[in-house]
CSV table of C-alpha atoms in Angstrom, one decimal:
chain,number,residue,atom,x,y,z
A,1,MET,CA,119.1,98.7,79.6
A,2,ALA,CA,122.4,99.2,77.9
A,3,GLU,CA,123.9,95.8,78.8
A,4,ILE,CA,121.9,92.6,78.6
A,5,MET,CA,121.9,90.8,82.0
A,6,ILE,CA,122.3,87.0,82.0
A,7,THR,CA,121.8,84.4,84.6
A,8,SER,CA,121.6,80.6,84.8
A,9,GLY,CA,118.9,81.1,87.3
A,10,PHE,CA,115.4,82.5,86.8
A,11,ASP,CA,115.4,85.9,88.6
A,12,PHE,CA,117.6,88.8,89.5
A,13,GLU,CA,117.8,90.3,93.0
A,14,GLY,CA,116.1,93.7,93.1
A,15,TYR,CA,114.2,93.1,89.9
A,16,GLU,CA,111.0,91.4,88.8
A,17,ILE,CA,110.2,90.0,85.4
A,18,LYS,CA,107.8,92.2,83.5
A,19,GLU,CA,107.4,90.1,80.3
A,20,TYR,CA,108.7,86.8,78.8
A,21,LEU,CA,109.8,87.3,75.2
A,22,GLY,CA,110.5,83.7,74.2
A,23,PHE,CA,113.3,81.2,73.8
A,24,VAL,CA,116.6,82.4,72.2
A,25,SER,CA,119.6,80.3,71.2
A,26,THR,CA,122.8,80.5,69.1
A,27,GLN,CA,125.9,78.5,68.4
A,28,THR,CA,129.5,79.1,67.5
A,29,VAL,CA,131.7,76.6,65.6
A,30,MET,CA,135.5,76.8,65.5
A,31,ALA,CA,137.9,74.5,63.7
A,32,SER,CA,140.4,72.8,65.9
A,33,ASN,CA,143.2,70.5,64.7
A,34,ILE,CA,143.7,69.5,68.3
A,35,LEU,CA,140.7,67.2,68.0
A,36,LYS,CA,142.2,65.5,65.0
A,37,GLY,CA,144.2,63.2,67.2
A,38,LEU,CA,141.2,62.3,69.2
A,39,ALA,CA,139.3,61.4,66.1
A,40,THR,CA,142.0,58.9,65.0
A,41,GLY,CA,142.0,57.2,68.4
A,42,VAL,CA,144.6,59.1,70.5
A,43,THR,CA,143.3,59.0,74.0
A,44,GLU,CA,145.9,61.2,75.8
A,45,MET,CA,146.5,64.9,75.3
A,46,SER,CA,149.6,66.9,76.3
A,47,ASP,CA,149.4,69.9,78.6
A,48,ALA,CA,150.1,72.3,75.7
A,49,GLU,CA,147.3,70.7,73.6
A,50,SER,CA,144.9,70.9,76.6
A,51,GLU,CA,145.6,74.6,77.1
A,52,LYS,CA,145.2,75.3,73.4
A,53,LEU,CA,141.8,73.5,73.4
A,54,THR,CA,140.7,75.3,76.5
A,55,GLY,CA,141.5,78.7,75.0
A,56,LYS,CA,139.6,77.8,71.8
A,57,LEU,CA,136.5,76.8,73.9
A,58,GLU,CA,136.6,80.0,76.0
A,59,GLN,CA,136.8,82.0,72.7
A,60,ALA,CA,133.8,80.1,71.4
A,61,ASN,CA,131.9,80.8,74.6
A,62,ASP,CA,132.6,84.6,74.4
A,63,ILE,CA,131.5,84.7,70.8
A,64,ALA,CA,128.3,82.7,71.5
A,65,MET,CA,127.4,84.9,74.5
A,66,GLY,CA,127.9,88.1,72.4
A,67,LYS,CA,125.7,86.7,69.7
A,68,ILE,CA,122.8,85.7,72.0
A,69,LYS,CA,122.9,89.1,73.7
A,70,LYS,CA,122.5,90.7,70.3
A,71,ILE,CA,119.5,88.5,69.5
A,72,ALA,CA,117.9,89.5,72.9
A,73,GLN,CA,118.6,93.2,72.2
A,74,LYS,CA,116.7,92.9,68.9
A,75,ARG,CA,113.7,91.6,70.8
A,76,LYS,CA,114.1,94.6,73.2
A,77,ALA,CA,114.9,92.4,76.1
A,78,ASP,CA,116.6,93.5,79.3
A,79,ALA,CA,118.0,90.1,80.3
A,80,ILE,CA,118.2,86.4,79.5
A,81,ILE,CA,117.3,83.9,82.2
A,82,GLY,CA,117.9,80.1,82.4
A,83,ILE,CA,121.1,80.4,80.4
A,84,GLN,CA,122.5,77.0,79.3
A,85,LEU,CA,125.9,76.5,77.7
A,86,ASN,CA,126.8,73.2,76.1
A,87,TYR,CA,129.8,72.0,74.0
A,88,THR,CA,129.4,69.8,70.9
A,89,GLN,CA,131.8,68.3,68.3
A,90,PHE,CA,130.9,68.8,64.7
A,91,GLY,CA,132.4,67.1,61.6
A,92,ASN,CA,135.7,68.0,60.1
A,93,ASN,CA,137.4,68.1,63.6
A,94,SER,CA,135.4,71.2,64.6
A,95,VAL,CA,134.2,72.1,68.1
A,96,GLY,CA,131.3,74.3,68.9
A,97,THR,CA,129.4,76.0,71.7
A,98,VAL,CA,125.6,76.1,71.9
A,99,VAL,CA,124.0,78.7,74.2
A,100,SER,CA,120.2,79.0,74.9
A,101,GLY,CA,117.9,80.8,77.4
A,102,THR,CA,114.7,82.9,77.7
A,103,ALA,CA,114.7,86.6,76.9
A,104,VAL,CA,112.8,88.8,79.3
A,105,THR,CA,112.1,92.4,80.2
A,106,LEU,CA,112.7,93.5,83.8
A,107,GLN,CA,111.5,96.3,86.1
A,108,LYS,CA,113.2,97.3,89.3
A,109,LYS,CA,111.3,96.3,92.5
A,110,ILE,CA,110.0,99.1,94.5
A,111,GLU,CA,111.4,98.8,98.0
A,112,GLU,CA,108.7,99.0,100.6
A,113,ASP,CA,109.7,100.9,103.7
A,114,HIS,CA,109.2,99.0,106.9
A,115,ILE,CA,107.0,101.3,109.0
A,116,VAL,CA,107.4,101.2,112.8
A,117,SER,CA,104.9,103.0,114.9
A,118,LYS,CA,104.1,103.5,118.6
A,119,GLU,CA,101.2,105.2,120.4
A,120,LEU,CA,101.7,106.4,124.0
A,121,TYR,CA,99.5,108.1,126.6
A,122,VAL,CA,101.1,111.2,128.1
A,123,SER,CA,101.8,110.6,131.8
A,124,ASN,CA,101.7,114.2,133.1
A,125,TYR,CA,99.0,116.9,132.9
A,126,TYR,CA,98.1,120.5,133.6
A,127,ASN,CA,95.5,121.0,136.3
A,128,ARG,CA,93.9,124.1,134.7
A,129,LEU,CA,92.3,125.3,131.5
A,130,VAL,CA,95.2,125.0,129.1
A,131,PRO,CA,95.6,122.5,126.2
A,132,ARG,CA,96.2,119.2,127.8
A,133,PRO,CA,98.7,116.8,126.1
A,134,VAL,CA,97.1,113.3,126.1
A,135,ARG,CA,98.8,111.2,123.4
A,136,ILE,CA,102.0,110.9,121.5
A,137,ASN,CA,102.3,109.1,118.2
A,138,LEU,CA,105.8,108.0,116.8
A,139,THR,CA,106.0,106.7,113.2
A,140,GLY,CA,109.2,105.9,111.4
A,141,ASN,CA,111.0,104.1,108.5
A,142,ASN,CA,114.6,103.7,107.5
A,143,LYS,CA,114.6,107.3,106.3
A,144,ASP,CA,113.1,109.4,109.1
A,145,VAL,CA,110.9,109.4,112.2
A,146,LYS,CA,107.9,111.6,112.8
A,147,ILE,CA,106.2,112.6,116.0
A,148,SER,CA,102.7,114.0,116.5
A,149,THR,CA,100.8,114.9,119.6
A,150,SER,CA,97.1,115.1,120.6
A,151,PHE,CA,95.8,117.7,123.0
A,152,TYR,CA,92.5,117.9,124.9
A,153,ASN,CA,91.1,121.3,124.2
A,154,TYR,CA,88.7,122.0,127.1
A,155,ASN,CA,88.0,125.6,126.1
A,156,MET,CA,87.4,124.7,122.4
A,157,ASP,CA,89.9,127.5,121.6
A,158,ASP,CA,91.0,127.9,118.0
A,159,ILE,CA,94.5,126.6,118.8
A,160,ARG,CA,96.9,127.0,115.9
A,161,ALA,CA,100.3,126.0,117.3
A,162,ILE,CA,101.8,124.7,120.5
A,163,ARG,CA,105.5,124.8,121.5
A,164,ALA,CA,106.5,122.1,123.9
A,165,ASP,CA,109.3,119.8,125.2
A,166,VAL,CA,108.7,116.1,124.9
A,167,GLU,CA,110.5,113.6,127.3
A,168,LEU,CA,110.6,110.0,126.1
A,169,THR,CA,111.6,107.1,128.4
A,170,ASN,CA,112.6,103.7,127.2
A,171,LEU,CA,112.4,100.3,128.7
A,172,TYR,CA,115.9,100.8,130.2
A,173,GLU,CA,114.7,103.9,132.0
A,174,GLU,CA,116.9,106.0,129.7
A,175,LYS,CA,115.4,109.4,128.8
A,176,LEU,CA,115.5,111.5,125.6
A,177,LEU,CA,114.5,115.2,125.8
A,178,LEU,CA,113.2,116.7,122.5
A,179,LYS,CA,113.2,120.5,123.1
A,180,ASN,CA,111.1,123.2,121.5
A,181,LEU,CA,109.0,121.1,119.2
A,182,ASP,CA,106.4,123.2,117.3
A,183,PHE,CA,103.1,121.3,116.9
A,184,VAL,CA,100.8,122.8,114.3
A,185,PHE,CA,97.1,122.1,113.9
A,186,GLU,CA,94.9,122.2,110.8
A,187,ARG,CA,91.8,122.3,112.9
A,188,GLY,CA,92.2,123.7,116.4
A,189,ASN,CA,88.6,124.5,117.6
A,190,VAL,CA,87.5,120.9,118.5
A,191,THR,CA,87.7,119.0,121.7
A,192,LEU,CA,90.6,116.7,120.7
A,193,ILE,CA,93.1,118.4,118.4
A,194,GLU,CA,95.8,116.4,116.6
A,195,SER,CA,99.0,118.0,115.3
A,196,ALA,CA,100.6,117.4,111.9
A,197,PRO,CA,103.6,115.0,112.1
A,198,ILE,CA,107.0,116.7,112.4
A,199,ASP,CA,110.6,115.4,112.3
A,200,CYS,CA,111.9,113.7,115.4
A,201,LYS,CA,115.5,113.0,116.3
A,202,LEU,CA,115.0,109.4,117.3
A,203,PRO,CA,116.4,106.3,115.6
A,204,VAL,CA,113.7,104.2,114.1
A,205,LYS,CA,115.1,101.1,115.9
A,206,ASP,CA,114.3,102.8,119.3
A,207,ILE,CA,110.6,103.5,118.7
A,208,LEU,CA,109.4,100.1,120.0
A,209,LEU,CA,111.6,100.6,123.1
A,210,ILE,CA,109.8,103.7,124.2
A,211,LYS,CA,107.4,103.1,127.1
A,212,ASP,CA,106.5,106.5,128.4
A,213,SER,CA,106.1,110.2,127.3
A,214,LYS,CA,105.8,113.5,129.1
A,215,VAL,CA,105.0,116.9,127.6
A,216,THR,CA,105.9,120.3,129.0
A,217,ILE,CA,104.2,123.3,127.2
A,218,SER,CA,106.1,126.6,127.0
A,219,LYS,CA,103.6,128.6,124.9
A,220,TYR,CA,100.7,128.2,122.6
A,221,VAL,CA,99.0,130.3,119.9
A,222,THR,CA,95.2,130.8,119.4
A,223,SER,CA,93.2,133.3,117.3
A,224,ARG,CA,93.3,135.6,120.3
A,225,GLY,CA,97.1,135.7,120.6
A,226,VAL,CA,100.2,134.0,122.1
A,227,PHE,CA,99.9,132.6,125.6
A,228,ALA,CA,102.8,131.5,127.9
A,229,CYS,CA,102.4,128.4,130.0
A,230,ASN,CA,104.7,128.9,133.0
A,231,ASP,CA,103.1,126.1,135.2
A,232,LEU,CA,104.9,122.8,135.7
A,233,PRO,CA,102.8,119.8,134.8
A,234,ILE,CA,101.8,117.2,137.4
A,235,ASN,CA,103.1,113.6,137.0
A,236,VAL,CA,100.4,110.9,137.0
A,237,ASP,CA,100.5,108.9,140.2
A,238,MET,CA,99.7,105.4,139.0
A,239,PRO,CA,101.4,102.7,136.9
A,240,LEU,CA,101.2,103.1,133.1
A,241,HIS,CA,99.0,100.1,132.6
A,242,ARG,CA,96.5,101.4,135.1
A,243,LEU,CA,96.6,104.8,133.4
A,244,ALA,CA,95.7,103.2,130.1
A,245,ALA,CA,92.8,101.3,131.7
A,246,LEU,CA,91.5,104.5,133.3
A,247,LYS,CA,91.6,106.3,130.0
A,248,GLU,CA,89.8,103.6,128.2
A,249,LYS,CA,86.9,103.7,130.8
A,250,ARG,CA,86.9,107.4,131.7
A,251,GLY,CA,88.1,109.3,128.6
A,252,ILE,CA,91.4,110.1,127.1
A,253,ASP,CA,91.9,113.1,129.4
A,254,ALA,CA,91.4,111.1,132.6
A,255,VAL,CA,94.4,111.0,135.0
A,256,GLU,CA,92.8,110.3,138.4
A,257,LYS,CA,90.2,108.0,139.9
A,258,TYR,CA,87.2,109.8,141.3
A,259,LYS,CA,87.4,110.2,145.2
A,260,THR,CA,85.9,112.3,147.9
A,261,ASP,CA,86.2,112.9,151.6
A,262,GLY,CA,83.0,114.9,151.9
A,263,MET,CA,84.8,118.3,151.8
A,264,ILE,CA,86.4,118.1,148.4
A,265,TRP,CA,86.2,115.7,145.4
A,266,THR,CA,88.8,114.8,142.8
A,267,CYS,CA,87.6,114.5,139.3
A,268,ASN,CA,88.8,112.1,136.7
A,269,CYS,CA,90.6,115.0,135.0
A,270,GLY,CA,92.6,115.5,138.2
A,271,TYR,CA,91.1,118.7,139.3
A,272,VAL,CA,90.1,119.0,143.0
A,273,ASN,CA,86.7,120.6,143.4
A,274,GLU,CA,84.8,121.8,146.5
A,275,ALA,CA,82.1,119.5,147.8
A,276,GLY,CA,79.3,121.9,146.8
A,277,SER,CA,80.4,121.9,143.1
A,278,GLU,CA,78.1,119.7,141.1
A,279,GLU,CA,80.4,119.6,138.1
A,280,CYS,CA,84.2,119.9,137.6
A,281,MET,CA,85.5,123.4,137.1
A,282,VAL,CA,87.9,122.2,134.4
A,283,CYS,CA,86.3,119.4,132.4
A,284,ALA,CA,82.6,119.8,133.4
A,285,ARG,CA,82.2,116.2,134.4
A,286,LYS,CA,79.3,115.9,136.8
A,287,GLN,CA,80.1,114.5,140.2
A,288,GLU,CA,76.8,112.6,140.4
A,289,ASP,CA,77.6,110.7,137.1
A,290,MET,CA,81.0,109.6,138.6
A,291,LYS,CA,79.3,108.5,141.8
A,292,SER,CA,76.6,106.5,140.0
A,293,THR,CA,79.1,104.5,138.1
A,294,SER,CA,81.2,103.9,141.2
A,295,LYS,CA,78.9,102.6,143.9
A,296,PHE,CA,81.5,100.4,145.4
A,297,ASN,CA,84.9,101.8,146.5
A,298,PRO,CA,87.3,98.9,146.1
A,299,ASP,CA,90.4,100.5,147.8
A,300,GLU,CA,89.5,99.1,151.3
A,301,MET,CA,88.9,95.6,150.0
A,302,ILE,CA,92.1,95.6,148.0
A,303,SER,CA,94.1,96.9,150.9
A,304,LYS,CA,92.8,94.0,153.0
A,305,MET,CA,93.6,91.5,150.3
A,306,GLN,CA,97.2,92.7,150.3
A,307,THR,CA,97.6,91.6,153.9
A,308,LYS,CA,96.8,88.0,153.0
A,309,GLU,CA,99.2,85.4,151.7
A,310,TYR,CA,97.3,82.9,149.6
A,311,VAL,CA,94.4,83.1,147.0
A,312,ILE,CA,92.0,81.2,149.2
A,313,GLU,CA,92.4,83.9,151.9
A,314,ILE,CA,92.0,86.6,149.2
A,315,LYS,CA,88.8,85.0,148.1
A,316,ASP,CA,87.5,85.0,151.6
A,317,VAL,CA,88.0,88.8,151.6
A,318,LEU,CA,86.1,89.1,148.4
A,319,MET,CA,83.2,87.2,149.8
A,320,GLU,CA,83.0,89.7,152.7
A,321,TYR,CA,82.3,92.5,150.2
A,322,ILE,CA,80.6,90.6,147.4
A,323,LYS,CA,77.1,91.9,148.2
A,324,ASP,CA,78.2,95.5,147.9
A,325,ILE,CA,79.9,95.1,144.5
A,326,ASP,CA,78.1,96.0,141.3
A,327,SER,CA,76.6,92.8,139.8
A,328,GLU,CA,78.4,93.4,136.5
A,329,TYR,CA,81.7,92.8,138.2
A,330,ARG,CA,80.9,89.9,140.5
A,331,MET,CA,81.2,87.0,138.0
A,332,GLU,CA,84.5,88.4,136.6
A,333,LEU,CA,86.0,88.6,140.2
A,334,LEU,CA,84.9,85.1,141.1
A,335,GLU,CA,86.4,83.8,137.8
A,336,ILE,CA,89.7,85.5,138.8
A,337,MET,CA,89.7,83.8,142.2
A,338,GLU,CA,88.9,80.3,140.7
A,339,SER,CA,91.6,80.7,138.1
A,340,GLY,CA,94.1,81.9,140.8
A,341,LEU,CA,93.3,78.9,143.0
A,342,GLN,CA,93.9,76.4,140.1
A,343,TYR,CA,97.2,78.0,139.1
A,344,GLU,CA,98.4,78.3,142.7
A,345,LYS,CA,98.3,74.5,142.9
A,346,THR,CA,100.9,74.1,140.2
A,347,ARG,CA,102.8,77.4,140.0
A,348,GLY,CA,103.1,78.5,143.6
A,349,ASN,CA,101.9,81.7,145.1
A,350,MET,CA,99.6,83.7,142.9
A,351,LYS,CA,98.8,86.5,145.3
A,352,ASP,CA,100.3,89.4,143.3
A,353,THR,CA,98.8,88.3,140.0
A,354,VAL,CA,95.3,87.9,141.4
A,355,ILE,CA,95.4,91.3,143.2
A,356,GLU,CA,96.6,93.0,140.0
A,357,LYS,CA,93.7,91.5,138.1
A,358,VAL,CA,91.3,92.7,140.8
A,359,GLU,CA,92.7,96.2,140.5
A,360,LYS,CA,92.3,96.2,136.8
A,361,VAL,CA,88.6,95.3,137.1
A,362,PHE,CA,88.1,98.5,139.1
A,363,GLU,CA,90.3,100.8,137.2
A,364,GLY,CA,88.5,104.2,136.9
A,365,HIS,CA,86.0,103.3,139.6
């Protein structure tokens, strides 16, 4: 550093001490006839004499500081910490300044960027064999924000790029539309493809406010050519927390609970198949597998619970169906009821909370 930094403290903002080079000190002595009167017992000093003495002391300070900086420079220091400045009276009516401190070398602190990130499930989908957007990732710092998208690749096509619009919704229900984003893939011939991050026109402070994302594809590129996607995606018909629970149990591409009326059946991927189809035409899930993991349909029971007012009545409904419920869920449901009964004594009506917890148990079934 060209100029030696000094402080009476022991650090400098934005820097860290790299090496301690040892104690340094110097002194400056200046003759002053003003002190002659003091030495002979004069106890009062005129304003003129006071100003003259002050000027002499300031001059001594400047000289001493300059000398100690030169000493520090010879030691190849960047700064002196713990600077102490003291005045002393020498013989022959002289006054002096003594300066001391510790010479150090410094290095500038590397500022760590505060990273903010958010992962969101996409809450719309295409009900045919095109790349299905399933997840959005937002990552940002004080310099920029990046967005990347994951797509479910049912056909295992060698997908190289996808152009799409992304709609983000925040907690205030405000929407931001990012148009014509080009997502590029290093490896596009696997089931779940993840794009490289690209710049996103979103303030970093807004990332944590985002609660929902929707993706609309305009075209995509495979090794076979460029394909347009003119269909409009379907919005998921369930709350976001239920969608997340469904995906955790049924796969990241899941958007619907399995259901059937004997004539048709709806797959977890959302595609409606004919009753005679053993597996889904889009995702190849087997109907029998979904049936075997969903022996009990909770919709009727939950609908009946919603007509009740208090947890004790809701528990009575549960007990009507308990023998038909898979054993792995029974204990959890009973614990929910007992907890609800206890809280209802002190917190008032717990109906909505208990039913929400029951619904969560059966997400995806």
